[in-house]
Every structure is written in structure tokens, then in C-alpha cells.
Short mmCIF file of C-alpha atoms and ligand atoms in Angstrom, two decimals:
data_model
loop_
_atom_site.label_atom_id
_atom_site.label_comp_id
_atom_site.label_asym_id
_atom_site.label_seq_id
_atom_site.Cartn_x
_atom_site.Cartn_y
_atom_site.Cartn_z
CA UNK A 1 -3.01 -11.01 -24.11
CA UNK A 2 0.58 -11.28 -25.12
CA UNK A 3 2.11 -8.97 -27.56
CA UNK A 4 2.91 -10.45 -31.05
CA UNK A 5 6.73 -11.36 -30.86
CA UNK A 6 8.01 -8.48 -33.21
CA UNK A 7 5.95 -5.77 -31.26
CA UNK A 8 7.24 -7.06 -27.88
CA UNK A 9 10.77 -6.89 -29.34
CA UNK A 10 10.30 -3.38 -30.43
CA UNK A 11 8.96 -2.25 -27.09
CA UNK A 12 11.73 -4.06 -25.28
CA UNK A 13 14.34 -2.37 -27.46
CA UNK A 14 12.63 1.10 -26.74
CA UNK A 15 12.45 0.41 -23.12
CA UNK A 16 16.29 -0.51 -23.04
CA UNK A 17 17.11 2.81 -24.99
CA UNK A 18 14.99 4.85 -22.28
CA UNK A 19 16.80 3.19 -19.61
CA UNK A 20 20.06 4.10 -21.09
CA UNK A 21 18.63 7.84 -21.40
CA UNK A 22 18.15 8.05 -17.75
CA UNK A 23 21.88 8.29 -17.40
CA UNK A 24 22.14 11.09 -19.86
CA UNK A 25 21.32 14.76 -19.57
CA UNK A 26 18.40 16.34 -17.53
CA UNK A 27 16.17 16.48 -20.50
CA UNK A 28 16.63 13.02 -21.79
CA UNK A 29 16.05 11.76 -18.13
CA UNK A 30 12.87 13.49 -17.83
CA UNK A 31 11.44 12.17 -21.18
CA UNK A 32 12.86 8.65 -20.09
CA UNK A 33 11.31 8.59 -16.71
CA UNK A 34 7.76 9.62 -18.01
CA UNK A 35 7.97 7.11 -20.90
CA UNK A 36 9.20 4.24 -18.70
CA UNK A 37 6.53 4.77 -16.17
CA UNK A 38 3.89 4.64 -19.12
CA UNK A 39 5.53 1.42 -20.49
CA UNK A 40 5.84 -0.48 -17.26
CA UNK A 41 2.49 -2.44 -17.66
CA UNK A 42 3.48 -3.66 -21.17
CA UNK A 43 6.88 -4.71 -20.12
CA UNK A 44 6.86 -6.83 -16.84
CA UNK A 45 10.70 -7.39 -17.28
CA UNK A 46 11.23 -3.62 -16.70
CA UNK A 47 12.06 -4.38 -12.93
CA UNK A 48 15.00 -6.59 -13.75
CA UNK A 49 16.31 -4.15 -16.25
CA UNK A 50 15.98 -1.40 -13.69
CA UNK A 51 17.46 -3.10 -11.00
CA UNK A 52 20.31 -4.71 -12.74
CA UNK A 53 21.47 -1.74 -14.99
CA UNK A 54 24.42 -0.11 -13.38
CA UNK A 55 23.56 3.21 -11.51
CA UNK A 56 19.74 3.11 -12.34
CA UNK A 57 18.46 2.51 -8.78
CA UNK A 58 20.48 5.42 -7.55
CA UNK A 59 19.09 7.69 -10.16
CA UNK A 60 15.67 6.87 -9.24
CA UNK A 61 16.46 7.38 -5.55
CA UNK A 62 18.07 10.71 -6.46
CA UNK A 63 15.02 11.84 -8.41
CA UNK A 64 12.97 11.51 -5.29
CA UNK A 65 15.52 12.92 -2.72
CA UNK A 66 16.41 15.81 -5.15
CA UNK A 67 12.74 16.88 -5.13
CA UNK A 68 12.24 16.71 -1.51
CA UNK A 69 13.35 20.12 -0.52
CA UNK A 70 10.86 21.57 -2.85
CA UNK A 71 7.76 20.12 -0.83
CA UNK A 72 5.31 21.80 -0.22
CA UNK A 73 5.64 24.49 -2.78
CA UNK A 74 6.57 21.87 -5.52
CA UNK A 75 6.05 22.46 -9.20
CA UNK A 76 3.83 20.19 -11.20
CA UNK A 77 6.72 19.35 -13.31
CA UNK A 78 8.58 18.07 -10.29
CA UNK A 79 5.81 16.06 -8.92
CA UNK A 80 5.24 14.38 -12.28
CA UNK A 81 8.92 13.09 -12.24
CA UNK A 82 8.65 12.10 -8.68
CA UNK A 83 5.46 10.10 -9.44
CA UNK A 84 7.10 8.49 -12.37
CA UNK A 85 10.26 7.48 -10.39
CA UNK A 86 7.95 6.00 -7.69
CA UNK A 87 5.95 4.00 -10.39
CA UNK A 88 9.28 2.49 -11.41
CA UNK A 89 10.18 1.64 -7.88
CA UNK A 90 6.70 -0.14 -7.75
CA UNK A 91 7.73 -2.44 -10.43
CA UNK A 92 10.82 -3.34 -8.56
CA UNK A 93 9.02 -3.94 -5.40
CA UNK A 94 6.47 -6.30 -6.92
CA UNK A 95 8.62 -8.35 -9.20
CA UNK A 96 9.24 -11.75 -7.75
CA UNK A 97 12.91 -11.61 -8.72
CA UNK A 98 13.60 -8.20 -7.22
CA UNK A 99 11.32 -7.91 -4.43
CA UNK A 100 13.54 -9.41 -1.68
CA UNK A 101 16.49 -7.40 -2.69
CA UNK A 102 14.34 -4.33 -2.86
CA UNK A 103 13.05 -4.87 0.86
CA UNK A 104 16.74 -5.48 1.88
CA UNK A 105 17.83 -2.32 0.33
CA UNK A 106 15.45 -0.29 2.64
CA UNK A 107 14.69 1.86 -0.31
CA UNK A 108 11.01 1.67 0.78
CA UNK A 109 11.86 4.07 3.50
CA UNK A 110 11.88 6.74 0.81
CA UNK A 111 8.11 6.27 -0.12
CA UNK A 112 7.51 6.31 3.60
CA UNK A 113 9.17 9.68 4.05
CA UNK A 114 6.99 11.15 1.31
CA UNK A 115 3.94 9.94 3.14
CA UNK A 116 5.06 11.83 6.25
CA UNK A 117 5.34 14.99 4.50
CA UNK A 118 2.78 17.63 5.60
CA UNK A 119 -0.53 17.94 3.80
CA UNK A 120 -0.58 20.57 1.31
CA UNK A 121 -3.62 20.54 -0.84
CA UNK A 122 -3.78 18.34 -4.08
CA UNK A 123 -0.57 18.89 -5.87
CA UNK A 124 1.24 16.14 -3.99
CA UNK A 125 -1.72 13.85 -3.81
CA UNK A 126 -0.68 11.61 -6.82
CA UNK A 127 2.88 11.46 -5.57
CA UNK A 128 1.59 10.44 -2.13
CA UNK A 129 -0.60 7.70 -3.94
CA UNK A 130 2.43 6.58 -5.94
CA UNK A 131 4.49 6.29 -2.74
CA UNK A 132 1.66 4.37 -0.90
CA UNK A 133 1.57 2.09 -4.16
CA UNK A 134 5.32 1.17 -3.72
CA UNK A 135 4.33 -0.08 -0.25
CA UNK A 136 1.17 -1.75 -1.38
CA UNK A 137 3.14 -3.46 -4.17
CA UNK A 138 5.62 -4.98 -1.79
CA UNK A 139 2.66 -6.44 0.30
CA UNK A 140 1.24 -8.39 -2.88
CA UNK A 141 3.39 -11.20 -1.80
CA UNK A 142 4.02 -10.49 1.81
CA UNK A 143 6.69 -13.04 2.55
CA UNK A 144 8.64 -13.13 6.02
CA UNK A 145 11.12 -10.42 4.85
CA UNK A 146 8.29 -8.01 4.07
CA UNK A 147 6.70 -8.55 7.40
CA UNK A 148 9.88 -8.06 9.39
CA UNK A 149 10.38 -4.74 7.51
CA UNK A 150 6.82 -3.68 8.33
CA UNK A 151 7.48 -4.56 12.03
CA UNK A 152 10.54 -2.64 12.26
CA UNK A 153 9.64 0.56 10.40
CA UNK A 154 6.78 2.89 11.04
CA UNK A 155 4.79 1.92 7.98
CA UNK A 156 1.93 0.25 9.97
CA UNK A 157 1.32 3.40 12.20
CA UNK A 158 1.37 5.51 9.03
CA UNK A 159 -1.09 3.26 7.35
CA UNK A 160 -3.31 3.64 10.50
CA UNK A 161 -3.21 7.26 10.21
CA UNK A 162 -3.96 7.17 6.45
CA UNK A 163 -6.95 4.83 7.10
CA UNK A 164 -8.49 7.65 9.30
CA UNK A 165 -7.39 10.73 7.35
CA UNK A 166 -6.55 9.82 3.96
CA UNK A 167 -8.44 10.16 0.61
CA UNK A 168 -10.69 7.24 -0.52
CA UNK A 169 -8.08 5.71 -2.74
CA UNK A 170 -5.13 6.16 -0.19
CA UNK A 171 -7.50 4.54 2.51
CA UNK A 172 -8.11 1.57 0.41
CA UNK A 173 -4.35 0.96 -0.12
CA UNK A 174 -3.49 1.48 3.59
CA UNK A 175 -5.97 -1.03 4.78
CA UNK A 176 -4.90 -3.34 2.10
CA UNK A 177 -1.42 -3.20 3.59
CA UNK A 178 -2.88 -3.72 7.09
CA UNK A 179 -4.84 -6.77 6.03
CA UNK A 180 -1.87 -8.33 4.35
CA UNK A 181 0.18 -7.69 7.45
CA UNK A 182 -2.59 -9.30 9.58
CA UNK A 183 -2.93 -12.18 7.13
CA UNK A 184 0.42 -13.54 8.15
CA UNK A 185 0.82 -15.17 11.45
CA UNK A 186 3.87 -13.00 12.44
CA UNK A 187 1.87 -9.75 11.74
CA UNK A 188 -1.24 -10.88 13.60
CA UNK A 189 0.83 -11.93 16.67
CA UNK A 190 2.88 -8.79 16.55
CA UNK A 191 -0.22 -6.52 16.47
CA UNK A 192 -1.88 -8.51 19.24
CA UNK A 193 1.36 -8.77 21.27
CA UNK A 194 0.83 -5.46 23.21
CA UNK A 195 -2.20 -3.61 24.26
CA UNK A 196 -0.97 -0.47 22.71
CA UNK A 197 -0.36 -1.93 19.26
CA UNK A 198 -3.74 -3.64 19.35
CA UNK A 199 -5.63 -0.48 20.39
CA UNK A 200 -3.81 1.51 17.71
CA UNK A 201 -5.11 -0.94 15.03
CA UNK A 202 -8.68 -1.33 16.66
CA UNK A 203 -9.32 2.31 17.00
CA UNK A 204 -8.18 3.07 13.32
CA UNK A 205 -10.61 0.30 12.26
CA UNK A 206 -13.42 1.55 14.51
CA UNK A 207 -12.88 5.14 13.05
CA UNK A 208 -13.20 3.70 9.62
CA UNK A 209 -16.36 1.94 10.44
CA UNK A 210 -17.77 5.36 11.55
CA UNK A 211 -16.81 7.07 8.37
CA UNK A 212 -18.10 4.24 6.23
CA UNK A 213 -21.65 4.50 7.74
CA UNK A 214 -21.84 7.88 6.25
CA UNK A 215 -19.88 7.24 3.08
CA UNK A 216 -19.76 3.69 2.18
CA UNK A 217 -17.08 2.17 0.00
CA UNK A 218 -17.23 -1.51 -1.07
CA UNK A 219 -13.48 -1.77 -1.46
CA UNK A 220 -12.82 -0.57 1.94
CA UNK A 221 -15.75 -2.48 3.61
CA UNK A 222 -14.45 -5.77 2.19
CA UNK A 223 -11.07 -5.36 3.63
CA UNK A 224 -12.35 -3.88 6.84
CA UNK A 225 -14.54 -7.03 7.50
CA UNK A 226 -11.62 -9.33 6.80
CA UNK A 227 -9.43 -7.45 9.14
CA UNK A 228 -11.93 -7.89 11.90
CA UNK A 229 -12.45 -11.71 11.01
CA UNK A 230 -8.72 -12.14 10.74
CA UNK A 231 -8.25 -10.43 14.37
CA UNK A 232 -10.92 -12.92 15.83
CA UNK A 233 -8.21 -15.63 15.19
CA UNK A 234 -6.25 -14.23 18.09
CA UNK A 235 -7.76 -15.28 21.37
CA UNK A 236 -7.08 -11.94 23.22
CA UNK A 237 -8.26 -9.87 20.38
CA UNK A 238 -11.53 -11.89 20.30
CA UNK A 239 -11.88 -11.44 24.05
CA UNK A 240 -11.75 -7.63 23.72
CA UNK A 241 -14.32 -7.78 20.76
CA UNK A 242 -16.71 -9.85 22.66
CA UNK A 243 -16.82 -6.89 25.10
CA UNK A 244 -16.84 -4.09 22.73
CA UNK A 245 -17.43 -4.19 19.08
CA UNK A 246 -18.15 -1.31 16.77
CA UNK A 247 -22.20 -0.93 16.81
CA UNK A 248 -22.70 -0.46 13.14
CA UNK A 249 -21.28 -4.00 12.49
CA UNK A 250 -22.64 -5.67 15.53
CA UNK A 251 -25.61 -7.80 14.75
CA UNK A 252 -27.17 -11.58 15.17
CA UNK A 253 -26.70 -14.09 12.56
CA UNK A 254 -29.47 -12.59 10.36
CA UNK A 255 -27.47 -9.46 10.12
CA UNK A 256 -30.66 -7.24 10.59
CA UNK A 257 -29.11 -5.04 13.10
CA UNK A 258 -26.15 -3.87 10.79
CA UNK A 259 -26.33 -0.33 9.66
CA UNK A 260 -28.31 -0.25 6.46
CA UNK A 261 -25.65 1.96 4.73
CA UNK A 262 -23.02 -0.64 5.33
CA UNK A 263 -25.21 -3.79 4.70
CA UNK A 264 -26.37 -2.56 1.41
CA UNK A 265 -22.73 -2.19 0.39
CA UNK A 266 -21.54 -5.76 1.46
CA UNK A 267 -20.97 -8.33 -1.30
CA UNK A 268 -21.80 -11.93 -0.37
CA UNK A 269 -18.41 -12.95 0.91
CA UNK A 270 -18.35 -10.04 3.20
CA UNK A 271 -21.85 -10.84 4.44
CA UNK A 272 -20.71 -14.39 5.21
CA UNK A 273 -17.65 -13.16 6.96
CA UNK A 274 -19.61 -10.72 9.02
CA UNK A 275 -21.82 -13.87 10.05
CA UNK A 276 -18.70 -15.73 11.07
CA UNK A 277 -17.59 -12.83 13.20
CA UNK A 278 -20.92 -12.63 14.86
CA UNK A 279 -20.92 -16.51 15.66
CA UNK A 280 -17.44 -16.48 16.76
CA UNK A 281 -18.03 -13.50 19.17
CA UNK A 282 -21.13 -15.32 20.23
CA UNK A 283 -23.59 -12.29 19.70
N1 LIG B 301 7.68 -0.90 15.10
C1 LIG B 301 6.61 -0.06 15.69
C2 LIG B 301 6.29 -0.85 16.93
O1 LIG B 301 6.69 -1.97 17.29
C3 LIG B 301 5.55 0.08 14.65
C4 LIG B 301 4.64 -1.08 14.48
C5 LIG B 301 4.84 -2.21 13.71
C6 LIG B 301 3.30 -1.07 14.77
N2 LIG B 301 3.73 -2.93 13.64
C7 LIG B 301 2.74 -2.25 14.36
C8 LIG B 301 2.56 -0.20 15.58
C9 LIG B 301 1.32 -2.69 14.64
C10 LIG B 301 1.18 -0.66 15.91
C11 LIG B 301 0.60 -1.83 15.41
O2 LIG B 301 5.36 -0.16 17.69
#
């Protein structure tokens, strides 16, 4: 529901004053960061304001890099600021008018660097999720520039790693990124372009199948099945799956050989997709 005009204007004025506060002293900046990250859902135009206001992107980047040396013994206060700055980057990454310039700026390498920091218990987890969120937001409209960015960087290998070792939420975002990448022709053909890349993806998916047999998750299963179905569009990938496909998903068209814990967690669309896979692979 849209906000009534006067309320919307008040929110906008407040957001503008917080954006200005980002440039002031330490204390104002901290309050402004937290308030802006809270206000971001109510003010979609915030992305434009952040991108076009002089010096703001540098401040957000600074906020993340300054805190880097404190990882892994980082205070809660610092992680909160880092997560807030990442949430704001997420807005810029997903807004239709800023997303292309955002991709071109290579600022997305920063969240990637955060995801590469060593595991250190829970205190960094929300920062890691916010970092993954920036990459996930970029994928919402995965145009050619985003796919090129993913091809050139190590984001996909990182996602494959998270799909195998991450927390439940992180795994869901990571497989969402992979799925968006595969959905584009360039992504699918890049993955299937060499045996190494294909096996890296196929083995991450297979590990996920094994884990999901024990601990099913609807969200992950849905994307997992969609990834398999999409890979079947590539002749060589299909050839490999005809010879070797994860046993818990392998079945006949009635699906009665699918692992029960998986089958019980599949929605109708996923069931249909699995039947399509079965028929395309000729089981
Ligand atoms: N650029 C790296 C490579 O070519 C990373 C990469 C991009 C990748 N897409 C991938 C690795 C898909 C595995 C699968 O290897």
C-alpha cells in the first residue's frame, strides 16, 4: 500500500537528512546508517539518493573496509554498522536505475571479500548474510552485464561453497544466485563450457541433494530441481545426467522412487519439473 502523500514526504525529508548526516561526525554517521537501513523498504528511491549524493558511496565502502581488519574479533557494534552499510548497498544493487552502474563500479567485490573471511562463530553471520544479499539483489534482474560480472569474478565458486557449507538461509541465497546465472543462456553455456566448471556445479548440487534428504527445505529444493531442469537444456550436461544422476531424485514418471523426505517437501511445480527431468533423461 502506498503511503499517504504527507507521510511519504515526511519520510523522504527524514531520509534526506540522514543521508546528509552520513557526512558528519562518527556519531551522526552511526545513527544515520542504522536509521537509513531501517527506512530502506519504505523509500525505494533511497538507491538514487545514495548513488547520486556526493561522497556517499565512498562512505559506505569505507564503512566496510574500515571494519575489515577487526574480523574475526569484531565487536557487535561494528558488525551492526557493517550490516547496515551492506543493506544500503543492496538497495543500490537492486534499483533498476542504479544497478548497471553498480555492477560496473565493481563495488560488489567487497561483499564477496566479506564472504571469503574465515568462519568465526555467529557474530559475523548477519554480516555475511547481508553481503550475500547484495549479490542476490544484483541477480534479481540478471542482465548481460551482471552475468559477465559473475563470469569474471569468483562469485559462483563462492556460492558453490556456501551451498555445501553455509547456513540454511545462506544456502538458499547462494542457490538462488546460481539459478539466476543458469537461467541466462550465457550463464548456462559458460558453466557447461568446460568439464571442470560443470563438475564443480554438479557436485555442489549433488552434495545439496544428500543434505536435503536428511534436512529438507522447500525453498532450497525448489531451486535445486529448477537448476537440474535448466542444466538438462544443455546437451552435454544432459548426457552426463543420463549416466549419473543423484539417486534420491532419480525415479520413473510416477516419482515413486524419489526419497520420501524429499517428495513430501516438493510443491506441485517442483514435482512437475522433476517429472520433466525424468522424461528428458529417459529414466
Ligand atoms: N571465472 C571463474 C572460472 O572461469 C569462475 C566461474 C565463473 C565459475 N562461472 C563459473 C566456476 C561456473 C565454476 C562454474 O572458472
